mmCIF file with all atom_site columns, C-alpha atoms in Angstrom:
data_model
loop_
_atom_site.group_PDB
_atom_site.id
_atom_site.type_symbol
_atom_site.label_atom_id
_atom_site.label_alt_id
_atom_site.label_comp_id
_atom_site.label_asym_id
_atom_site.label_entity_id
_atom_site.label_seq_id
_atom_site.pdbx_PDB_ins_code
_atom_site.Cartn_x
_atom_site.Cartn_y
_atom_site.Cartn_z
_atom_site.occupancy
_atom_site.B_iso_or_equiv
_atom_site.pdbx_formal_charge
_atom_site.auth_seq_id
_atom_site.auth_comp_id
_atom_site.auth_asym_id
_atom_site.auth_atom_id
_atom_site.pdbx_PDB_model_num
ATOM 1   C CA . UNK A 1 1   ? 72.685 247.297 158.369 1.00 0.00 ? 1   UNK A CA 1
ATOM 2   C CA . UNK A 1 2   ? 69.691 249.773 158.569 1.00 0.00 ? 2   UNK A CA 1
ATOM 3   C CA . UNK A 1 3   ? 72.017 252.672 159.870 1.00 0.00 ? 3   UNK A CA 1
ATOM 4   C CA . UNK A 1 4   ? 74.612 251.765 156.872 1.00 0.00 ? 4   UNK A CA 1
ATOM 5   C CA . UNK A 1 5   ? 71.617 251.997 154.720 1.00 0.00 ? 5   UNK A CA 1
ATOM 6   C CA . UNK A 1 6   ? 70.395 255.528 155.979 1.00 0.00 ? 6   UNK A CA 1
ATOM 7   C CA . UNK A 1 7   ? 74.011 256.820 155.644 1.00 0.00 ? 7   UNK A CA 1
ATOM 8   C CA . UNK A 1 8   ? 73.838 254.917 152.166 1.00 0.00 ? 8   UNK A CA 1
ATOM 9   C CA . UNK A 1 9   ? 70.545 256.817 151.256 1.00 0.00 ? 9   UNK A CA 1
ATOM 10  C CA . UNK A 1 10  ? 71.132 260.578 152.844 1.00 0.00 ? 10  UNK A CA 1
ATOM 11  C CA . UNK A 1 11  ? 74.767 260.375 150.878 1.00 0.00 ? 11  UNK A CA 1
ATOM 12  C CA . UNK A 1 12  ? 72.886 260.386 147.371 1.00 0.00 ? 12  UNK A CA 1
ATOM 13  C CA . UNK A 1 13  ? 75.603 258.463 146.173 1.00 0.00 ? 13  UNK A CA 1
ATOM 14  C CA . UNK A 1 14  ? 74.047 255.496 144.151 1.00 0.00 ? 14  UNK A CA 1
ATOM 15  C CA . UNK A 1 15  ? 77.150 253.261 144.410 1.00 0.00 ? 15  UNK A CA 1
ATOM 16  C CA . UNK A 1 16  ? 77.168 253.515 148.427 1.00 0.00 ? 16  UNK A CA 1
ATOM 17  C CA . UNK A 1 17  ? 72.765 252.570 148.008 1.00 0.00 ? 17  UNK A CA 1
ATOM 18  C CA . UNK A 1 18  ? 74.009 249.451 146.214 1.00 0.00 ? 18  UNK A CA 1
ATOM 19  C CA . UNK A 1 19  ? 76.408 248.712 148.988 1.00 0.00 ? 19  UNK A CA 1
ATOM 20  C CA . UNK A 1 20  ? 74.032 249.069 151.372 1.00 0.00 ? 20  UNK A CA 1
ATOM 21  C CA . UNK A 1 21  ? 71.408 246.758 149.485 1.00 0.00 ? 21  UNK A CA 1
ATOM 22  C CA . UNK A 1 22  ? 74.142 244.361 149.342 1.00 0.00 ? 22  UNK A CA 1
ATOM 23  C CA . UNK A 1 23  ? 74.683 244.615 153.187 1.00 0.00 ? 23  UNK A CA 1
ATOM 24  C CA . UNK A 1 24  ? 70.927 244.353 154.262 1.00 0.00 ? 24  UNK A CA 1
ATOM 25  C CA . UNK A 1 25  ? 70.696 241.598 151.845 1.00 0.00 ? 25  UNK A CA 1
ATOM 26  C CA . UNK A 1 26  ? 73.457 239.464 153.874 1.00 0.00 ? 26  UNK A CA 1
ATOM 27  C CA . UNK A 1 27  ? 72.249 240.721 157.135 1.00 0.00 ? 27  UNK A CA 1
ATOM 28  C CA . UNK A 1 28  ? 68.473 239.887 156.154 1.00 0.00 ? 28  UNK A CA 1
ATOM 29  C CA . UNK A 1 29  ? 69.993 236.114 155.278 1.00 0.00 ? 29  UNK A CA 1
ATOM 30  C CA . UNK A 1 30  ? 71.946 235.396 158.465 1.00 0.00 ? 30  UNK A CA 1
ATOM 31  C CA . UNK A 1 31  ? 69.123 236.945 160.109 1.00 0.00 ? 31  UNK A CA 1
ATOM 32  C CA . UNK A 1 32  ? 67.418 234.162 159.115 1.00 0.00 ? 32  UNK A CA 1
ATOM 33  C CA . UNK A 1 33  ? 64.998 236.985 156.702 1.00 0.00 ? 33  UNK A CA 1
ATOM 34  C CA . UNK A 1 34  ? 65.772 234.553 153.769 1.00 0.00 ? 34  UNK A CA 1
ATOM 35  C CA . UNK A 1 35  ? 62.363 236.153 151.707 1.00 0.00 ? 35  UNK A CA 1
ATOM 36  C CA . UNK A 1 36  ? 63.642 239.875 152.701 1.00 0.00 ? 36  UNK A CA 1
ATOM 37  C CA . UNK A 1 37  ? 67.361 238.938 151.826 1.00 0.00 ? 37  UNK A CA 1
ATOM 38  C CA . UNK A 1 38  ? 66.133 237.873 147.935 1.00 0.00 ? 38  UNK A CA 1
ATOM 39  C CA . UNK A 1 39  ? 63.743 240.588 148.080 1.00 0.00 ? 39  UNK A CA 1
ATOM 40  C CA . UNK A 1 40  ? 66.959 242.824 148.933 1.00 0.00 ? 40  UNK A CA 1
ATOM 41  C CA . UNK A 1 41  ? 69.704 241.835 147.130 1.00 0.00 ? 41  UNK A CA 1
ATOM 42  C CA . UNK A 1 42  ? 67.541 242.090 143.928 1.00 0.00 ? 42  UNK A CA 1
ATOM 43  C CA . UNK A 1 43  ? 66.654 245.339 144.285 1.00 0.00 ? 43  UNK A CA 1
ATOM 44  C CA . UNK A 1 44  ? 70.578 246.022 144.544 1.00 0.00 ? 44  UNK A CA 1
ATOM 45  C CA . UNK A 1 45  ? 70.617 244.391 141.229 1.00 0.00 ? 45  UNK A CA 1
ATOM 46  C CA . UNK A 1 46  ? 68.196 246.455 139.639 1.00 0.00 ? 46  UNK A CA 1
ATOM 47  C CA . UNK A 1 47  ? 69.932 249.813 140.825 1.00 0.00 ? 47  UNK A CA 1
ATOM 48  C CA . UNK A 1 48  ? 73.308 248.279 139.892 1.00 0.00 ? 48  UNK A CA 1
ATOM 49  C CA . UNK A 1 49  ? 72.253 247.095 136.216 1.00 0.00 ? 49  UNK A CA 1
ATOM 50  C CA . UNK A 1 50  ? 71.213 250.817 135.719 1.00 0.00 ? 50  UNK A CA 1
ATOM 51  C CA . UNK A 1 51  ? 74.906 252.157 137.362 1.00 0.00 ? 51  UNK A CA 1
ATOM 52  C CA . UNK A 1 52  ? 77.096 249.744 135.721 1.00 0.00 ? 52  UNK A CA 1
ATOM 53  C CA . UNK A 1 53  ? 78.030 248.932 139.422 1.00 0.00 ? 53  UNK A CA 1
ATOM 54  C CA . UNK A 1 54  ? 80.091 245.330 137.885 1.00 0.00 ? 54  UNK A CA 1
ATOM 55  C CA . UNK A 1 55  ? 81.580 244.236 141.490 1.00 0.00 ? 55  UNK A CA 1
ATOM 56  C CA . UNK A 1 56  ? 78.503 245.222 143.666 1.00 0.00 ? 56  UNK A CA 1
ATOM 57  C CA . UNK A 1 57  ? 76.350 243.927 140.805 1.00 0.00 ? 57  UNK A CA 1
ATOM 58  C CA . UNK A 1 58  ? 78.343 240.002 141.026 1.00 0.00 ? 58  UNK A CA 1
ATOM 59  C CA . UNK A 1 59  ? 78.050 240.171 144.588 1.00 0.00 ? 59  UNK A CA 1
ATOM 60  C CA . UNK A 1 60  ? 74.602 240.360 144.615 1.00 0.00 ? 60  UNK A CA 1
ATOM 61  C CA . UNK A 1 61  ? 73.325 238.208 141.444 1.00 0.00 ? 61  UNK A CA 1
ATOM 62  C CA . UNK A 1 62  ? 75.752 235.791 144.635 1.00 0.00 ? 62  UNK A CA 1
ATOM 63  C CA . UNK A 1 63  ? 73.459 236.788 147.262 1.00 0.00 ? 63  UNK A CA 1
ATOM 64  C CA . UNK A 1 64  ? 70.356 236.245 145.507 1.00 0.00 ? 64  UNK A CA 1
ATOM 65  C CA . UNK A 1 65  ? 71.160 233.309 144.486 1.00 0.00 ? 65  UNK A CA 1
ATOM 66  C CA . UNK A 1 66  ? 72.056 231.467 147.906 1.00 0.00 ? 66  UNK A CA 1
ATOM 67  C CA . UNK A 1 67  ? 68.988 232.982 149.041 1.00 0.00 ? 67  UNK A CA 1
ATOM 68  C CA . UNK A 1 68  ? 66.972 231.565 146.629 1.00 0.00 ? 68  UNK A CA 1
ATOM 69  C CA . UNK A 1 69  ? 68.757 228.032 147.147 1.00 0.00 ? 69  UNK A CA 1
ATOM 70  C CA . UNK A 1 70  ? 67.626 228.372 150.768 1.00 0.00 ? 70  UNK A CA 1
ATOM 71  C CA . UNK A 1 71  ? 63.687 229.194 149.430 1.00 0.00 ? 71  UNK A CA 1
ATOM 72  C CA . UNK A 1 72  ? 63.791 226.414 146.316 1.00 0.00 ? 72  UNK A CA 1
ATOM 73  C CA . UNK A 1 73  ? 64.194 228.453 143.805 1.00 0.00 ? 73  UNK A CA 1
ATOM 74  C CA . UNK A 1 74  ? 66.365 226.056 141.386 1.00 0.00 ? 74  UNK A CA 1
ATOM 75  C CA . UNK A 1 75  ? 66.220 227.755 138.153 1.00 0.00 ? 75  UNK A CA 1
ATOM 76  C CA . UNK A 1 76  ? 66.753 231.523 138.986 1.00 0.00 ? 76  UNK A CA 1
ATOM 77  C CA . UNK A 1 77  ? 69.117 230.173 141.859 1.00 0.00 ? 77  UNK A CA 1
ATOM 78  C CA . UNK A 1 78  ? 71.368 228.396 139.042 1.00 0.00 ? 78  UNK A CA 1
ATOM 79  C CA . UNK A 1 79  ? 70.893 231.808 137.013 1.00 0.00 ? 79  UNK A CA 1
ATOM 80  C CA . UNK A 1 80  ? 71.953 234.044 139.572 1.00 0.00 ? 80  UNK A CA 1
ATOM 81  C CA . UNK A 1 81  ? 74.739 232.117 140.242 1.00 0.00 ? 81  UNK A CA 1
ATOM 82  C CA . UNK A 1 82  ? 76.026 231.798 136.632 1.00 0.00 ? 82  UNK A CA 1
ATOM 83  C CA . UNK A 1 83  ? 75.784 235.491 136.044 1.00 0.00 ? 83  UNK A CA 1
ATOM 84  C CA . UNK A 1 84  ? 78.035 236.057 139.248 1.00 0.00 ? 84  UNK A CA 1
ATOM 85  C CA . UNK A 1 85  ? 80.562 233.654 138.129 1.00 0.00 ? 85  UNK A CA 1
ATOM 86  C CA . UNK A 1 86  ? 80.258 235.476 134.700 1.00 0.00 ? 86  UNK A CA 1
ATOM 87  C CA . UNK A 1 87  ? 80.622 238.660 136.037 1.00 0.00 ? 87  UNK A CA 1
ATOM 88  C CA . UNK A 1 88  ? 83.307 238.020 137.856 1.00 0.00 ? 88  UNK A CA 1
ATOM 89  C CA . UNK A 1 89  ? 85.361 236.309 135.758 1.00 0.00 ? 89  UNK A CA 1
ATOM 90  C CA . UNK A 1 90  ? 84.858 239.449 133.131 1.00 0.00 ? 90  UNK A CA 1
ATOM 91  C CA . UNK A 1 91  ? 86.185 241.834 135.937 1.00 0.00 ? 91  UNK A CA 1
ATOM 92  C CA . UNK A 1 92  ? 88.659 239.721 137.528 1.00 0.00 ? 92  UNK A CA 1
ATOM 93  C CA . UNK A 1 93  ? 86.686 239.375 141.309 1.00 0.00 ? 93  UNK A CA 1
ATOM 94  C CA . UNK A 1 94  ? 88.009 235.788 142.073 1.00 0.00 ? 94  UNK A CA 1
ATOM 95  C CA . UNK A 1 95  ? 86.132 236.503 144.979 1.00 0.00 ? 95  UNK A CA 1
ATOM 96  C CA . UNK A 1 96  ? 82.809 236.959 142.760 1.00 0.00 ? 96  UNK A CA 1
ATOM 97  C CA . UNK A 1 97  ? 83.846 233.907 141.074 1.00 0.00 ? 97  UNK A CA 1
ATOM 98  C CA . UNK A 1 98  ? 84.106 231.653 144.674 1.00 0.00 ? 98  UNK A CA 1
ATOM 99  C CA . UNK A 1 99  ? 80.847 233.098 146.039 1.00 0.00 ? 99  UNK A CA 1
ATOM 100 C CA . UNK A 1 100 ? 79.097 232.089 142.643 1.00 0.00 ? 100 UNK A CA 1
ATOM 101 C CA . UNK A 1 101 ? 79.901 228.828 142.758 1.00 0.00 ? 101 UNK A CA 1
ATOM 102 C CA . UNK A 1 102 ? 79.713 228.236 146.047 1.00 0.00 ? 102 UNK A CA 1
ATOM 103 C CA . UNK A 1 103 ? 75.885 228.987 145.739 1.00 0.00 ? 103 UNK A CA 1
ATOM 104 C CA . UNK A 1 104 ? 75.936 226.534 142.904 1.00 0.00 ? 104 UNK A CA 1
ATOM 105 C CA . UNK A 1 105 ? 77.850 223.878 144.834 1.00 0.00 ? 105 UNK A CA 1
ATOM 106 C CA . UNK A 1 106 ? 75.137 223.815 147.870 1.00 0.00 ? 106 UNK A CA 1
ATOM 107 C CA . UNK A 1 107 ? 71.971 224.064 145.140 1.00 0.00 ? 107 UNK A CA 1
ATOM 108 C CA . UNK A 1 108 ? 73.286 220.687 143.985 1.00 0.00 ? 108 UNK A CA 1
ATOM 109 C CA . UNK A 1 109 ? 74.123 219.331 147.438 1.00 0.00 ? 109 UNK A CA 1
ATOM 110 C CA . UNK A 1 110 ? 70.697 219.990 148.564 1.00 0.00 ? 110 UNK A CA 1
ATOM 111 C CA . UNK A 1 111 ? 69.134 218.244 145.694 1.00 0.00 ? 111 UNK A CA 1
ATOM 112 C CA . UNK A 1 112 ? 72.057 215.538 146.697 1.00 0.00 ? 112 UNK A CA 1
ATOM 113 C CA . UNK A 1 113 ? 73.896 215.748 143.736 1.00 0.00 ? 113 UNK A CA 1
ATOM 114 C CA . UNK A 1 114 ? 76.889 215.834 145.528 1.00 0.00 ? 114 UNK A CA 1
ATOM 115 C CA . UNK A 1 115 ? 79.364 215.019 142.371 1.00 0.00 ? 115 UNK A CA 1
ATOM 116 C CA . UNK A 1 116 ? 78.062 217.896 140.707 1.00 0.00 ? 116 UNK A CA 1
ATOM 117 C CA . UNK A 1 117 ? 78.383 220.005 144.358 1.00 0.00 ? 117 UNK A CA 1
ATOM 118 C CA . UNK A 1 118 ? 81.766 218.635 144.171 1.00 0.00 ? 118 UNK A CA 1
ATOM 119 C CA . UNK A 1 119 ? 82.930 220.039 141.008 1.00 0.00 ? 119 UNK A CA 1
ATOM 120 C CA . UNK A 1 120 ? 81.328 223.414 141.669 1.00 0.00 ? 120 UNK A CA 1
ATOM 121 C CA . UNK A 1 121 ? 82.454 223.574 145.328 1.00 0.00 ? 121 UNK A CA 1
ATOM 122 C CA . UNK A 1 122 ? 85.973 222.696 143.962 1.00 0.00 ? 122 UNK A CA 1
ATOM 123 C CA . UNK A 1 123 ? 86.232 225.330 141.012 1.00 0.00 ? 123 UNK A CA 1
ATOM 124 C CA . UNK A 1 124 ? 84.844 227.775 143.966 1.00 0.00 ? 124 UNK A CA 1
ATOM 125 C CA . UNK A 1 125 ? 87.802 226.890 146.100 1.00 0.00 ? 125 UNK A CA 1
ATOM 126 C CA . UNK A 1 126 ? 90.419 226.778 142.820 1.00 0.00 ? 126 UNK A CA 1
ATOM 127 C CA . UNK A 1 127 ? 89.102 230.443 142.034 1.00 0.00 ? 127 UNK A CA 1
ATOM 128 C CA . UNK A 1 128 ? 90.038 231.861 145.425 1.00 0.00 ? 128 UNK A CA 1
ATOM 129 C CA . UNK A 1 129 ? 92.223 229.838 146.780 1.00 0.00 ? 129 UNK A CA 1
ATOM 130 C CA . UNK A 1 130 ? 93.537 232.121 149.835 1.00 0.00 ? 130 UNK A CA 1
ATOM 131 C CA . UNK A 1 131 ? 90.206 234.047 149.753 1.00 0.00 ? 131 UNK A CA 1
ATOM 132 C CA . UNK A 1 132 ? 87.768 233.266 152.740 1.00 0.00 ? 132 UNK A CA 1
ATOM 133 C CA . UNK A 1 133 ? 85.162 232.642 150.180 1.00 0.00 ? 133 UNK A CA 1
ATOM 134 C CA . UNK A 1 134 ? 87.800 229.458 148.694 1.00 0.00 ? 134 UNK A CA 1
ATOM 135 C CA . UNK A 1 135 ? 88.363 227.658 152.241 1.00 0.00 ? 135 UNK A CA 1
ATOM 136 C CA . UNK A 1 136 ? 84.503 228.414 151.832 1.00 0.00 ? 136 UNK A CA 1
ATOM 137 C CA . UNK A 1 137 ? 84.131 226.180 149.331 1.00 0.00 ? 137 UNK A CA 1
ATOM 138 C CA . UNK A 1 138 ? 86.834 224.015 150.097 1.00 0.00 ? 138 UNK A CA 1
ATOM 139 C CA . UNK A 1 139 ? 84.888 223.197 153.352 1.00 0.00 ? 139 UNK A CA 1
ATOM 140 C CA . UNK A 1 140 ? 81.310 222.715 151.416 1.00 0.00 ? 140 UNK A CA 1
ATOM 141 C CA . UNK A 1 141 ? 83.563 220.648 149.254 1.00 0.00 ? 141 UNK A CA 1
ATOM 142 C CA . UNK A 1 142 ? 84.250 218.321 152.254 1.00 0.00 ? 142 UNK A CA 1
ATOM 143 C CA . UNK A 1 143 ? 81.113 218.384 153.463 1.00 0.00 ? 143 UNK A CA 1
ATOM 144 C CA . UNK A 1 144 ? 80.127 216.851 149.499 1.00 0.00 ? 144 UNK A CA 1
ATOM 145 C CA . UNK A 1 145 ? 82.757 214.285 150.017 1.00 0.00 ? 145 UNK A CA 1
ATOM 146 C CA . UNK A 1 146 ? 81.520 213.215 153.552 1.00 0.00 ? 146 UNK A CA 1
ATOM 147 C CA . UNK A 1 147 ? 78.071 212.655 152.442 1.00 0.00 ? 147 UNK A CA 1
ATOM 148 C CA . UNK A 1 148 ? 79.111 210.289 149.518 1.00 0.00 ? 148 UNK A CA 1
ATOM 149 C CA . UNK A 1 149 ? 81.227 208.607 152.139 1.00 0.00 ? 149 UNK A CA 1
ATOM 150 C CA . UNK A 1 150 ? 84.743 209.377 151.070 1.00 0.00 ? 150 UNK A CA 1
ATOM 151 C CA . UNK A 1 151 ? 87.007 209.715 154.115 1.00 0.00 ? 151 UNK A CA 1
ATOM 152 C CA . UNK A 1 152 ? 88.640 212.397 151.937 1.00 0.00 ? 152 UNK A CA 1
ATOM 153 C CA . UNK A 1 153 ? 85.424 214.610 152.998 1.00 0.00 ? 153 UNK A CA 1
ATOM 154 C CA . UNK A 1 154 ? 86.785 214.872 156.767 1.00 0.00 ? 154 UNK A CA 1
ATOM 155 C CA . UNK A 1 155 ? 90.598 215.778 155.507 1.00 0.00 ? 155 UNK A CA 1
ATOM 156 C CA . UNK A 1 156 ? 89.024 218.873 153.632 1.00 0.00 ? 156 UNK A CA 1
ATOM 157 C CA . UNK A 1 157 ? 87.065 219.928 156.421 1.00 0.00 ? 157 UNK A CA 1
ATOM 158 C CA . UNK A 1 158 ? 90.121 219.704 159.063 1.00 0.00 ? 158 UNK A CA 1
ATOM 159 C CA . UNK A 1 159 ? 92.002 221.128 156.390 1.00 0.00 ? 159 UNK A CA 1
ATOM 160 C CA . UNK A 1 160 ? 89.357 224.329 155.634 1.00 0.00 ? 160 UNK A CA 1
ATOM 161 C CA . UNK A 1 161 ? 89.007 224.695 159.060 1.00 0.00 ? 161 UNK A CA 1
ATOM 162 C CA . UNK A 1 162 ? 92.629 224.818 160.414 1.00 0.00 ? 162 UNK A CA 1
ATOM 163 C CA . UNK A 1 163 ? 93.560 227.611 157.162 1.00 0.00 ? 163 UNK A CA 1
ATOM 164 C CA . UNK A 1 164 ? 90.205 229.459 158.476 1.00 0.00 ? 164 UNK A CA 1
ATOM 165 C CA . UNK A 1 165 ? 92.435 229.508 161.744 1.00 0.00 ? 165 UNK A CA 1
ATOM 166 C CA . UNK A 1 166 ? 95.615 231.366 159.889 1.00 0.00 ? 166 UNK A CA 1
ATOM 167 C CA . UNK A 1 167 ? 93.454 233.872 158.122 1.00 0.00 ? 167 UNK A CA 1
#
Protein backbone atom coordinates (compact mmCIF):
# COMPACT_ATOMS: atom_id res chain seq x y z
CA UNK A 1 0.00 0.00 0.00
CA UNK A 2 2.70 2.71 0.72
CA UNK A 3 3.88 2.71 -3.03
CA UNK A 4 -0.02 2.97 -4.14
CA UNK A 5 -0.12 5.79 -1.75
CA UNK A 6 3.01 7.72 -3.16
CA UNK A 7 1.62 7.21 -6.72
CA UNK A 8 -1.78 8.34 -5.02
CA UNK A 9 -0.04 11.53 -3.58
CA UNK A 10 2.58 12.63 -6.57
CA UNK A 11 -0.72 12.22 -9.03
CA UNK A 12 -2.46 15.30 -7.21
CA UNK A 13 -5.53 13.71 -7.96
CA UNK A 14 -7.66 13.81 -4.68
CA UNK A 15 -9.95 10.91 -5.69
CA UNK A 16 -6.82 8.46 -6.29
CA UNK A 17 -5.46 10.01 -2.27
CA UNK A 18 -8.82 8.67 -1.07
CA UNK A 19 -8.20 5.39 -2.74
CA UNK A 20 -5.11 5.08 -1.40
CA UNK A 21 -6.33 5.96 2.28
CA UNK A 22 -8.83 3.37 1.70
CA UNK A 23 -6.07 0.81 0.71
CA UNK A 24 -3.59 1.55 3.65
CA UNK A 25 -6.55 1.48 5.82
CA UNK A 26 -7.30 -2.36 4.82
CA UNK A 27 -3.70 -3.17 4.61
CA UNK A 28 -3.02 -1.45 8.15
CA UNK A 29 -6.11 -3.91 9.45
CA UNK A 30 -4.96 -7.26 8.05
CA UNK A 31 -1.68 -6.15 9.07
CA UNK A 32 -2.87 -6.53 12.24
CA UNK A 33 -2.26 -2.15 12.59
CA UNK A 34 -5.94 -2.12 13.84
CA UNK A 35 -5.15 1.68 15.68
CA UNK A 36 -3.33 2.84 12.24
CA UNK A 37 -6.18 1.23 10.07
CA UNK A 38 -9.01 3.60 12.10
CA UNK A 39 -6.54 6.24 12.21
CA UNK A 40 -6.41 5.73 8.24
CA UNK A 41 -9.53 5.10 6.94
CA UNK A 42 -10.80 8.26 8.79
CA UNK A 43 -8.63 10.46 7.39
CA UNK A 44 -10.00 9.05 3.91
CA UNK A 45 -13.25 10.15 5.27
CA UNK A 46 -12.37 13.52 6.00
CA UNK A 47 -10.78 14.13 2.42
CA UNK A 48 -13.78 12.33 0.89
CA UNK A 49 -16.59 14.41 2.85
CA UNK A 50 -14.78 17.53 1.36
CA UNK A 51 -14.70 15.73 -2.51
CA UNK A 52 -18.07 14.34 -2.49
CA UNK A 53 -16.09 11.03 -3.10
CA UNK A 54 -19.86 8.88 -2.25
CA UNK A 55 -18.35 5.21 -3.10
CA UNK A 56 -14.79 5.74 -1.58
CA UNK A 57 -16.51 7.69 1.20
CA UNK A 58 -19.07 4.22 2.11
CA UNK A 59 -16.17 2.14 1.85
CA UNK A 60 -14.42 3.72 4.38
CA UNK A 61 -17.18 4.96 7.05
CA UNK A 62 -17.02 0.33 6.37
CA UNK A 63 -13.50 0.23 7.22
CA UNK A 64 -13.59 2.35 10.14
CA UNK A 65 -16.07 0.81 11.48
CA UNK A 66 -14.75 -2.95 11.58
CA UNK A 67 -11.75 -1.42 12.86
CA UNK A 68 -13.25 0.11 15.57
CA UNK A 69 -15.31 -3.22 16.36
CA UNK A 70 -11.89 -4.87 16.63
CA UNK A 71 -10.65 -1.80 19.29
CA UNK A 72 -14.30 -1.58 21.29
CA UNK A 73 -15.47 1.16 19.97
CA UNK A 74 -19.41 0.29 20.07
CA UNK A 75 -21.01 3.52 19.46
CA UNK A 76 -18.93 5.13 16.59
CA UNK A 77 -18.50 1.41 15.31
CA UNK A 78 -22.50 1.15 15.00
CA UNK A 79 -22.26 4.82 13.43
CA UNK A 80 -19.82 4.12 10.94
CA UNK A 81 -21.52 1.29 9.93
CA UNK A 82 -24.99 2.88 9.53
CA UNK A 83 -23.65 5.69 7.46
CA UNK A 84 -22.05 3.01 5.02
CA UNK A 85 -25.19 1.14 4.71
CA UNK A 86 -26.80 4.65 4.17
CA UNK A 87 -24.53 5.64 1.74
CA UNK A 88 -24.72 2.91 -0.12
CA UNK A 89 -28.06 2.31 -0.39
CA UNK A 90 -28.38 6.21 -1.70
CA UNK A 91 -25.81 5.33 -4.53
CA UNK A 92 -26.75 1.91 -5.27
CA UNK A 93 -23.11 0.09 -3.94
CA UNK A 94 -24.79 -3.24 -2.78
CA UNK A 95 -21.38 -3.87 -2.10
CA UNK A 96 -21.27 -0.73 0.40
CA UNK A 97 -24.41 -2.00 1.71
CA UNK A 98 -22.84 -5.87 2.54
CA UNK A 99 -19.61 -4.45 3.99
CA UNK A 100 -21.79 -2.14 6.34
CA UNK A 101 -23.56 -4.62 7.76
CA UNK A 102 -21.26 -7.04 7.93
CA UNK A 103 -19.33 -4.74 10.43
CA UNK A 104 -22.60 -4.47 12.24
CA UNK A 105 -23.26 -8.22 12.23
CA UNK A 106 -19.71 -9.07 14.03
CA UNK A 107 -20.15 -5.79 16.61
CA UNK A 108 -23.17 -7.74 17.85
CA UNK A 109 -21.58 -11.19 17.68
CA UNK A 110 -18.80 -10.04 19.78
CA UNK A 111 -21.01 -8.62 22.39
CA UNK A 112 -22.87 -12.22 21.74
CA UNK A 113 -25.89 -10.95 20.51
CA UNK A 114 -25.92 -13.33 17.96
CA UNK A 115 -29.85 -12.86 16.91
CA UNK A 116 -29.18 -9.41 16.28
CA UNK A 117 -25.63 -10.58 14.31
CA UNK A 118 -28.00 -12.77 12.59
CA UNK A 119 -30.30 -10.33 11.16
CA UNK A 120 -27.51 -7.94 10.19
CA UNK A 121 -25.22 -10.69 8.83
CA UNK A 122 -28.32 -11.86 6.82
CA UNK A 123 -29.48 -8.39 5.28
CA UNK A 124 -25.48 -8.17 4.49
CA UNK A 125 -25.68 -11.38 2.55
CA UNK A 126 -29.45 -10.44 0.96
CA UNK A 127 -27.76 -7.05 -0.25
CA UNK A 128 -25.01 -8.75 -2.23
CA UNK A 129 -25.94 -11.84 -2.79
CA UNK A 130 -23.23 -12.94 -5.56
CA UNK A 131 -20.83 -10.25 -4.21
CA UNK A 132 -17.78 -11.64 -2.16
CA UNK A 133 -18.75 -9.26 0.51
CA UNK A 134 -22.56 -11.43 0.65
CA UNK A 135 -20.97 -15.11 0.97
CA UNK A 136 -19.10 -12.72 3.51
CA UNK A 137 -21.82 -12.35 5.47
CA UNK A 138 -23.51 -15.37 4.67
CA UNK A 139 -20.50 -17.16 6.33
CA UNK A 140 -20.47 -14.69 9.60
CA UNK A 141 -24.11 -15.55 9.40
CA UNK A 142 -23.23 -19.26 10.01
CA UNK A 143 -20.80 -18.67 12.25
CA UNK A 144 -24.01 -16.65 14.41
CA UNK A 145 -26.03 -19.72 13.94
CA UNK A 146 -23.26 -22.16 15.19
CA UNK A 147 -22.71 -20.33 18.31
CA UNK A 148 -26.48 -20.37 19.32
CA UNK A 149 -26.27 -24.03 18.47
CA UNK A 150 -28.41 -24.35 15.39
CA UNK A 151 -27.03 -27.07 13.11
CA UNK A 152 -28.24 -24.66 10.40
CA UNK A 153 -24.91 -22.58 11.36
CA UNK A 154 -22.60 -25.44 9.75
CA UNK A 155 -24.95 -25.68 6.38
CA UNK A 156 -24.21 -21.84 5.84
CA UNK A 157 -20.70 -22.14 6.38
CA UNK A 158 -20.27 -25.30 3.89
CA UNK A 159 -22.53 -23.47 1.83
CA UNK A 160 -20.39 -19.83 1.93
CA UNK A 161 -17.48 -21.67 1.60
CA UNK A 162 -18.13 -24.02 -1.41
CA UNK A 163 -19.76 -20.54 -3.53
CA UNK A 164 -16.33 -18.80 -2.26
CA UNK A 165 -14.91 -21.83 -4.35
CA UNK A 166 -16.98 -20.81 -7.77
CA UNK A 167 -16.15 -17.17 -7.50
Amino acid sequence: SGKAFTLAEASQHSYSIIQAYGMKALSSFYLGDITQSRENALFGIDLAERTQGWRMLGYLHSYAAIAEVALGFIDSARKHGEEAIRLGEKHGHSDIVALGFRALGELHRLLYNFEQAEKFHQQGFDAAKEHFLGLDNLYRLGLAQHYQGNPTGIEQIITAGSLFDKN
